[in-house]
Short mmCIF file of C-alpha atoms in Angstrom, two decimals:
data_model
loop_
_atom_site.label_atom_id
_atom_site.label_comp_id
_atom_site.label_asym_id
_atom_site.label_seq_id
_atom_site.Cartn_x
_atom_site.Cartn_y
_atom_site.Cartn_z
CA UNK A 28 40.35 187.16 -167.66
CA UNK A 29 42.82 184.99 -169.37
CA UNK A 30 44.81 182.12 -167.72
CA UNK A 31 48.18 183.96 -168.15
CA UNK A 32 47.12 186.21 -165.30
CA UNK A 33 49.87 184.86 -163.09
CA UNK A 34 50.94 185.76 -159.78
CA UNK A 35 54.17 187.53 -160.20
CA UNK A 36 54.83 188.47 -156.23
CA UNK A 37 57.80 186.48 -154.97
CA UNK A 38 57.19 183.82 -152.05
CA UNK A 39 58.93 186.09 -149.40
CA UNK A 40 56.99 189.03 -150.17
CA UNK A 41 53.48 186.98 -150.39
CA UNK A 42 54.62 185.58 -147.20
CA UNK A 43 55.24 188.89 -145.75
CA UNK A 44 51.75 190.56 -146.96
CA UNK A 45 49.96 187.51 -145.42
CA UNK A 46 51.71 187.81 -142.16
CA UNK A 47 50.55 191.70 -142.23
CA UNK A 48 46.73 191.19 -143.05
CA UNK A 49 45.78 187.55 -142.00
CA UNK A 50 45.89 188.97 -138.22
CA UNK A 51 43.16 191.50 -139.16
CA UNK A 52 40.72 189.22 -140.58
CA UNK A 53 41.38 186.50 -137.77
CA UNK A 54 39.83 186.31 -134.49
CA UNK A 55 41.62 188.23 -132.21
CA UNK A 56 42.79 185.45 -129.71
CA UNK A 57 43.88 182.98 -132.41
CA UNK A 58 47.69 182.52 -133.36
CA UNK A 59 48.60 182.62 -137.08
CA UNK A 60 51.97 181.51 -138.71
CA UNK A 61 52.69 182.30 -142.10
CA UNK A 62 55.13 180.20 -143.71
CA UNK A 63 56.80 179.21 -147.07
CA UNK A 64 54.75 176.32 -149.25
CA UNK A 65 56.41 173.85 -151.57
CA UNK A 66 56.06 176.35 -154.48
CA UNK A 67 56.52 179.88 -154.79
CA UNK A 68 52.91 180.34 -155.34
CA UNK A 69 51.98 178.81 -152.27
CA UNK A 70 52.05 179.06 -148.51
CA UNK A 71 51.30 177.16 -145.39
CA UNK A 72 48.94 178.63 -142.96
CA UNK A 73 49.22 177.61 -139.14
CA UNK A 74 46.37 178.66 -136.70
CA UNK A 75 46.10 177.86 -133.06
CA UNK A 76 42.88 178.62 -131.75
CA UNK A 77 43.29 179.63 -128.44
CA UNK A 78 39.37 179.84 -127.47
CA UNK A 79 37.25 177.24 -125.95
CA UNK A 80 37.87 174.81 -128.95
CA UNK A 81 42.02 174.73 -128.61
CA UNK A 82 42.37 173.35 -131.78
CA UNK A 83 45.59 173.81 -134.25
CA UNK A 84 45.08 173.56 -138.06
CA UNK A 85 47.53 173.95 -140.84
CA UNK A 86 46.17 174.92 -144.47
CA UNK A 87 47.73 174.96 -147.72
CA UNK A 88 46.96 178.49 -149.66
CA UNK A 89 48.07 178.01 -153.24
CA UNK A 90 47.62 180.69 -155.89
CA UNK A 91 45.76 179.66 -158.89
CA UNK A 92 46.36 183.29 -160.47
CA UNK A 93 47.18 186.48 -159.14
CA UNK A 94 43.58 186.92 -157.38
CA UNK A 95 42.25 183.25 -157.01
CA UNK A 96 43.28 180.92 -154.19
CA UNK A 97 42.79 177.43 -153.37
CA UNK A 98 42.59 176.63 -149.74
CA UNK A 99 43.35 173.04 -148.41
CA UNK A 100 43.33 171.50 -145.05
CA UNK A 101 46.57 169.69 -144.14
CA UNK A 102 45.91 168.88 -140.77
CA UNK A 103 43.41 169.42 -137.58
CA UNK A 104 45.06 168.61 -134.07
CA UNK A 105 43.65 169.20 -130.68
CA UNK A 106 45.92 168.51 -127.56
CA UNK A 107 48.75 167.69 -130.03
CA UNK A 108 46.74 164.58 -131.66
CA UNK A 109 44.89 164.33 -134.80
CA UNK A 110 41.43 164.64 -134.61
CA UNK A 111 38.69 163.13 -137.07
CA UNK A 112 38.13 166.50 -139.55
CA UNK A 113 34.84 165.02 -140.35
CA UNK A 114 32.71 165.53 -137.10
CA UNK A 115 30.27 168.42 -137.42
CA UNK A 116 32.05 170.83 -134.64
CA UNK A 117 35.36 170.37 -136.40
CA UNK A 118 33.93 170.91 -139.89
CA UNK A 119 32.35 174.13 -138.63
CA UNK A 120 36.01 175.45 -137.24
CA UNK A 121 37.75 174.48 -140.79
CA UNK A 122 34.84 176.23 -142.76
CA UNK A 123 35.30 179.51 -140.59
CA UNK A 124 38.99 179.41 -141.28
CA UNK A 125 38.87 178.72 -144.80
CA UNK A 126 36.19 181.86 -145.28
CA UNK A 127 38.88 183.91 -143.31
CA UNK A 128 41.56 182.56 -145.39
CA UNK A 129 39.73 183.97 -148.45
CA UNK A 130 39.02 187.21 -147.03
CA UNK A 131 42.42 187.72 -146.42
CA UNK A 132 43.57 186.69 -150.30
CA UNK A 133 40.85 189.52 -151.17
CA UNK A 134 42.16 191.88 -149.43
CA UNK A 135 45.54 191.69 -150.48
CA UNK A 136 44.67 191.70 -154.36
CA UNK A 137 45.59 195.17 -154.36
CA UNK A 138 49.18 193.46 -153.61
CA UNK A 139 48.83 190.21 -155.86
CA UNK A 140 47.00 191.57 -158.78
CA UNK A 141 49.20 194.22 -160.94
#
């Protein structure tokens, strides 16, 4: 695969595709919001875990090319307060959501990789 394999989809089209697809890979009780990121190839994903943990997480999703994404945690809060993301329970929650974000990116290959 050459490095010239760049994402050609505009940010608004990307946001709309993620807004449609992300709820299908998330827990049905989680609330998700897909927002524009700081660059054309990035999105900001806000997840409100409505389950017993009641965490609120923000992730940055950046397309490295038309198929590969880099997912980075931006912030974790509980009851509107920042929490230590290094605790074991929070790490498990973060890992679960990172997996689901990668699943969504894979599900969108037919849209992003033309």
